[in-house]
């Protein structure tokens, strides 16, 4: 897939998630979004992590404080009486200047809904809202309302101009993350090829499947209050990140864990990997432009990353047939 042709169907939404912290979720999200935009597409990034690393990779902390913090972060949308009661989601979209200057000739655009450090308080408040139903029907309606809130908001016509929405999730399975899963048609799981990072993958797949099954079960049994109908969330697969390449191959210990996930996790493992390259990916947050757009076109790591992007886009198209 290349060039500026539209994909000929509705926008795709991918949640980038792993319970494990520091596995490269944000770096992958920023670079994937930038590369897809550079191919002439309209991409929206949603930062759902209170650490706000994705936001700070596209805006300086000072810019965020002055221009975004008060009115233009995802926290404003989740807080209040109910998600979306204070502000429309599409009113929070901003266009980070530096990266979009770089994208000017491509015909693509990279937009962002920024995060806020206080998003960390929102999970508990949302969870409290799930309680208090007096009947089973009411409890199910609340469940659907709350878990489906982001999915419903993304159905607004304002978002139809996007080809791809990438949601950078926090390393947890709290309510905010769950709203991202329900809103996504695909889940991408970045993982380091080591014991601790691969340990949780099966658990993660199980929890996501359970959430989707519960949601659809409630929809099936008529608790449709504000719901968006059945959801279909598919795993695009595991992307190994920070892979140390030696003599053209991943080093032995990493190969072992990659093989282990391929054999045991019952989910796709992408052929392409994101190699460990502190020179390219170690400074997220300082330049306002993701590494894949800063590197020379012939740079090996950028070439590899473009291959990974193509594999992910092919996976989306295969999944949507
Ligand atoms: N391929 C890579 N090569 C070298 N360094 C990398 C690579 N990918 C990410 N990093 C660095 O590793 C650190 C963690 O990456 P990142 O923030 O993307 O992970 P994360 O999974 O989003 O973390 P968190 O769970 O805290 O949100 C960052 O300092 C980042 O710059
Ligand atoms: Mg992150």
XYZ file of C-alpha atoms and ligand atoms in Angstrom:
353
model
C 0.000 0.000 0.000
C 1.424 3.358 -0.911
C 0.547 6.700 -2.404
C -2.364 8.955 -1.561
C -5.287 6.695 -2.395
C -7.929 6.404 0.299
C -8.522 2.916 1.663
C -12.034 2.825 0.341
C -13.753 2.097 3.646
C -14.414 3.714 6.996
C -11.583 4.723 9.237
C -9.692 2.049 11.124
C -9.069 2.314 14.846
C -6.090 0.559 16.447
C -5.445 0.370 20.173
C -1.723 0.028 20.914
C -1.548 -1.739 24.235
C 0.401 -3.928 26.621
C 0.095 -4.089 30.435
C 3.842 -4.073 30.559
C 5.390 -0.616 30.805
C 8.304 0.622 28.733
C 7.912 -1.829 25.835
C 7.807 0.836 23.110
C 4.034 1.433 22.778
C 4.335 5.196 22.512
C 7.386 5.159 20.233
C 5.620 2.729 17.897
C 2.382 4.785 17.941
C 4.142 8.074 17.132
C 6.287 6.629 14.335
C 3.511 4.504 12.836
C 1.171 7.504 12.793
C 3.842 9.699 11.214
C 4.751 7.119 8.566
C 1.110 6.478 7.593
C 0.536 10.252 7.377
C 3.666 10.568 5.203
C 1.986 8.131 2.791
C -0.730 10.724 2.282
C -3.290 9.606 4.857
C -5.095 11.456 7.603
C -4.170 10.044 10.979
C -5.436 10.861 14.447
C -3.430 9.907 17.533
C -5.254 9.688 20.855
C -3.062 9.766 23.959
C -4.875 7.833 26.706
C -1.864 7.548 28.997
C -1.635 9.978 31.941
C 2.142 9.920 31.494
C 1.359 11.866 28.280
C 4.574 10.727 26.558
C 2.921 10.690 23.138
C 1.679 14.237 23.684
C 5.147 15.345 24.771
C 6.729 13.745 21.741
C 4.764 16.165 19.550
C 4.524 19.228 21.808
C 7.023 20.651 24.275
C 5.895 20.672 27.904
C 5.805 24.497 27.773
C 3.616 24.511 24.647
C 1.281 21.939 26.203
C 0.986 24.035 29.388
C 0.267 27.241 27.539
C -1.883 25.995 24.662
C -3.500 22.694 25.590
C -3.588 21.979 29.321
C -6.637 24.025 30.274
C -9.148 23.229 27.546
C -7.749 20.787 25.047
C -6.908 17.436 26.643
C -8.755 14.122 26.744
C -9.240 14.561 30.491
C -11.830 17.273 29.836
C -13.826 14.783 27.834
C -13.759 11.976 30.418
C -14.508 14.208 33.410
C -17.865 15.784 34.248
C -21.272 14.172 34.615
C -20.460 11.565 31.939
C -17.786 11.272 29.241
C -18.591 13.878 26.604
C -21.020 15.870 28.749
C -18.730 18.917 28.985
C -17.075 18.941 25.595
C -17.308 17.151 22.248
C -14.393 14.815 21.503
C -13.746 16.419 18.113
C -13.297 19.830 19.760
C -10.157 18.442 21.429
C -8.321 17.631 18.207
C -5.136 19.638 17.652
C -2.637 19.647 14.795
C 0.943 19.506 16.122
C 2.871 22.095 14.102
C 6.397 20.697 13.671
C 5.498 17.271 12.393
C 2.813 18.682 10.104
C 5.284 21.150 8.581
C 7.376 18.141 7.721
C 4.329 16.372 6.246
C 3.271 19.365 4.133
C 4.242 17.883 0.740
C 2.801 14.447 1.438
C -0.880 15.389 1.455
C -1.166 13.632 4.813
C -1.911 15.003 8.266
C -1.132 13.891 11.806
C -3.578 15.152 14.435
C -3.627 14.545 18.157
C -5.958 14.446 21.127
C -3.550 15.176 23.937
C -3.421 13.684 27.404
C -3.216 15.185 30.877
C -1.263 13.971 33.883
C -4.455 14.055 35.941
C -6.106 11.480 33.690
C -4.827 9.086 36.335
C -7.721 10.130 38.624
C -10.350 9.435 35.994
C -10.243 5.627 36.127
C -11.505 5.524 39.729
C -14.229 8.049 39.062
C -15.428 6.113 36.034
C -15.381 2.845 37.975
C -17.565 4.437 40.666
C -20.086 5.306 37.986
C -20.512 1.641 37.121
C -22.030 0.880 40.523
C -25.425 1.933 41.873
C -27.701 0.186 39.386
C -30.829 -1.135 41.114
C -31.691 -3.742 38.488
C -29.572 -6.059 36.364
C -30.854 -4.324 33.238
C -29.789 -0.959 34.593
C -26.335 -2.298 35.533
C -25.885 -3.694 32.018
C -27.019 -0.424 30.454
C -24.448 1.457 32.536
C -21.759 -1.003 31.506
C -22.531 -0.496 27.813
C -22.857 3.279 28.154
C -19.527 3.666 29.885
C -17.447 1.117 28.009
C -18.865 2.249 24.669
C -18.383 5.986 25.260
C -15.247 6.436 23.135
C -16.594 4.172 20.383
C -19.756 6.281 20.167
C -17.822 9.560 20.149
C -15.588 8.348 17.299
C -18.686 7.669 15.176
C -19.255 11.423 14.930
C -19.067 12.628 11.300
C -16.155 14.932 12.258
C -13.942 11.835 12.563
C -14.896 10.353 9.207
C -12.136 12.363 7.536
C -9.517 10.155 9.223
C -8.166 7.013 7.608
C -6.556 5.762 10.791
C -6.934 6.425 14.505
C -4.170 5.140 16.796
C -4.840 5.008 20.527
C -1.791 4.918 22.797
C -2.954 3.118 25.956
C -1.514 3.298 29.464
C 0.167 0.111 30.726
C -2.945 -1.101 32.592
C -6.415 -2.523 31.988
C -8.383 0.204 33.746
C -11.660 1.638 32.503
C -10.066 4.216 30.227
C -8.075 1.462 28.500
C -11.249 -0.619 28.225
C -13.042 2.236 26.444
C -10.161 2.168 23.942
C -10.511 -1.584 23.342
C -14.264 -1.255 22.747
C -13.613 1.646 20.350
C -10.980 -0.237 18.330
C -11.345 -2.672 15.500
C -7.749 -3.798 15.981
C -5.312 -4.245 18.856
C -1.576 -4.105 18.319
C 0.675 -5.419 21.083
C 4.250 -4.146 21.190
C 6.458 -6.376 23.336
C 10.118 -6.675 24.185
C 11.548 -10.120 23.551
C 12.301 -10.897 27.186
C 10.758 -13.039 29.906
C 8.706 -10.399 31.734
C 7.422 -8.708 28.596
C 6.205 -11.896 26.961
C 4.769 -13.385 30.158
C 1.627 -11.248 30.139
C 0.659 -11.528 26.481
C -1.678 -14.496 26.816
C -3.320 -12.898 29.845
C -3.820 -9.697 27.897
C -5.436 -11.526 24.982
C -7.729 -13.391 27.405
C -8.812 -10.187 29.160
C -9.543 -8.374 25.903
C -11.539 -11.326 24.570
C -13.521 -11.458 27.812
C -14.321 -7.753 27.647
C -15.521 -8.000 24.057
C -17.591 -11.125 24.851
C -19.219 -9.464 27.888
C -20.006 -6.323 25.905
C -21.570 -8.296 23.050
C -23.473 -10.525 25.460
C -25.131 -7.456 27.029
C -25.921 -6.073 23.578
C -27.423 -9.441 22.579
C -29.655 -9.450 25.605
C -31.242 -6.203 24.681
C -29.388 -3.782 26.968
C -28.911 -1.405 24.109
C -29.034 1.904 26.073
C -26.861 4.214 23.988
C -24.916 1.272 22.643
C -23.238 1.023 19.287
C -24.304 -2.550 18.699
C -21.990 -5.547 18.534
C -18.271 -4.859 18.537
C -15.538 -6.736 16.718
C -12.070 -6.211 18.111
C -9.330 -8.263 16.435
C -5.726 -8.720 17.439
C -3.431 -7.503 14.685
C -0.585 -9.209 16.468
C 2.529 -8.815 18.576
C 5.253 -6.484 17.328
C 8.636 -7.178 18.853
C 10.361 -3.946 19.779
C 13.868 -2.980 20.818
C 15.173 -6.076 19.049
C 18.960 -6.290 19.130
C 20.172 -7.335 15.702
C 23.570 -8.978 15.350
C 24.872 -10.263 12.001
C 21.441 -9.646 10.486
C 19.521 -11.631 13.120
C 18.008 -11.042 16.575
C 20.427 -12.091 19.311
C 19.927 -15.640 20.656
C 18.009 -14.916 23.870
C 15.583 -12.631 22.077
C 15.059 -15.194 19.325
C 14.151 -17.710 22.023
C 11.380 -15.508 23.494
C 10.098 -14.511 20.055
C 9.799 -18.181 19.109
C 8.117 -18.943 22.424
C 5.384 -16.346 21.752
C 4.979 -17.570 18.166
C 4.399 -21.095 19.442
C 2.387 -20.510 22.609
C 0.486 -17.236 22.536
C -1.999 -18.279 19.850
C -1.759 -14.937 18.188
C -0.047 -13.512 15.160
C 3.522 -12.331 15.564
C 4.473 -9.798 12.922
C 7.437 -10.779 10.751
C 8.863 -7.258 10.874
C 10.340 -6.019 14.118
C 11.325 -2.649 15.531
C 15.034 -2.815 16.110
C 16.780 -1.459 19.178
C 18.229 1.837 18.061
C 18.692 4.464 20.763
C 20.100 6.762 18.068
C 16.711 6.821 16.359
C 14.163 6.020 19.030
C 15.851 6.919 22.304
C 14.924 10.591 22.382
C 11.115 10.565 22.074
C 9.840 13.844 23.379
C 12.549 16.203 22.272
C 12.076 16.935 18.619
C 8.362 17.186 17.891
C 8.953 15.023 14.812
C 9.007 11.193 15.060
C 12.309 9.539 14.129
C 11.034 7.854 10.968
C 10.448 11.290 9.408
C 13.763 12.716 10.583
C 15.983 9.945 9.239
C 17.320 10.006 5.664
C 15.104 8.013 3.269
C 17.791 5.365 2.799
C 18.498 4.942 6.512
C 18.372 1.210 7.348
C 16.289 1.591 10.484
C 13.785 3.873 8.737
C 13.564 1.410 5.828
C 12.881 -1.407 8.306
C 10.258 0.676 10.064
C 8.496 1.365 6.760
C 8.382 -2.387 6.142
C 6.765 -2.862 9.548
C 4.224 -0.132 8.707
C 3.329 -1.870 5.447
C 2.895 -5.179 7.260
C 0.575 -3.537 9.809
C -1.488 -1.836 7.078
C -1.740 -5.116 5.164
C -2.911 -6.776 8.390
C -5.654 -4.164 8.795
C -6.861 -4.701 5.259
C -6.801 -8.475 5.585
C -8.757 -8.183 8.848
C -11.398 -5.952 7.340
C -12.285 -8.230 4.466
N 13.291 0.642 19.145
C 13.828 1.343 20.151
N 15.161 1.479 20.280
C 15.702 2.166 21.291
N 15.000 2.789 22.256
C 13.663 2.686 22.198
C 13.001 1.975 21.148
N 11.657 2.053 21.354
C 11.491 2.789 22.473
N 12.678 3.183 22.987
C 12.901 3.963 24.211
O 12.474 3.149 25.306
C 11.758 3.913 26.262
C 10.352 3.354 26.426
O 9.652 3.489 25.202
P 8.128 3.947 25.158
O 7.921 5.162 25.992
O 7.745 4.020 23.733
O 7.449 2.695 25.852
P 5.948 2.550 26.408
O 5.593 1.132 26.276
O 5.082 3.524 25.748
O 6.136 2.938 27.929
P 4.973 3.197 29.013
O 4.415 1.852 29.364
O 5.669 3.855 30.138
O 3.938 4.055 28.346
C 11.784 5.348 25.751
O 12.870 6.017 26.353
C 12.032 5.206 24.261
O 12.679 6.341 23.737
Mg 3.808 4.974 26.575
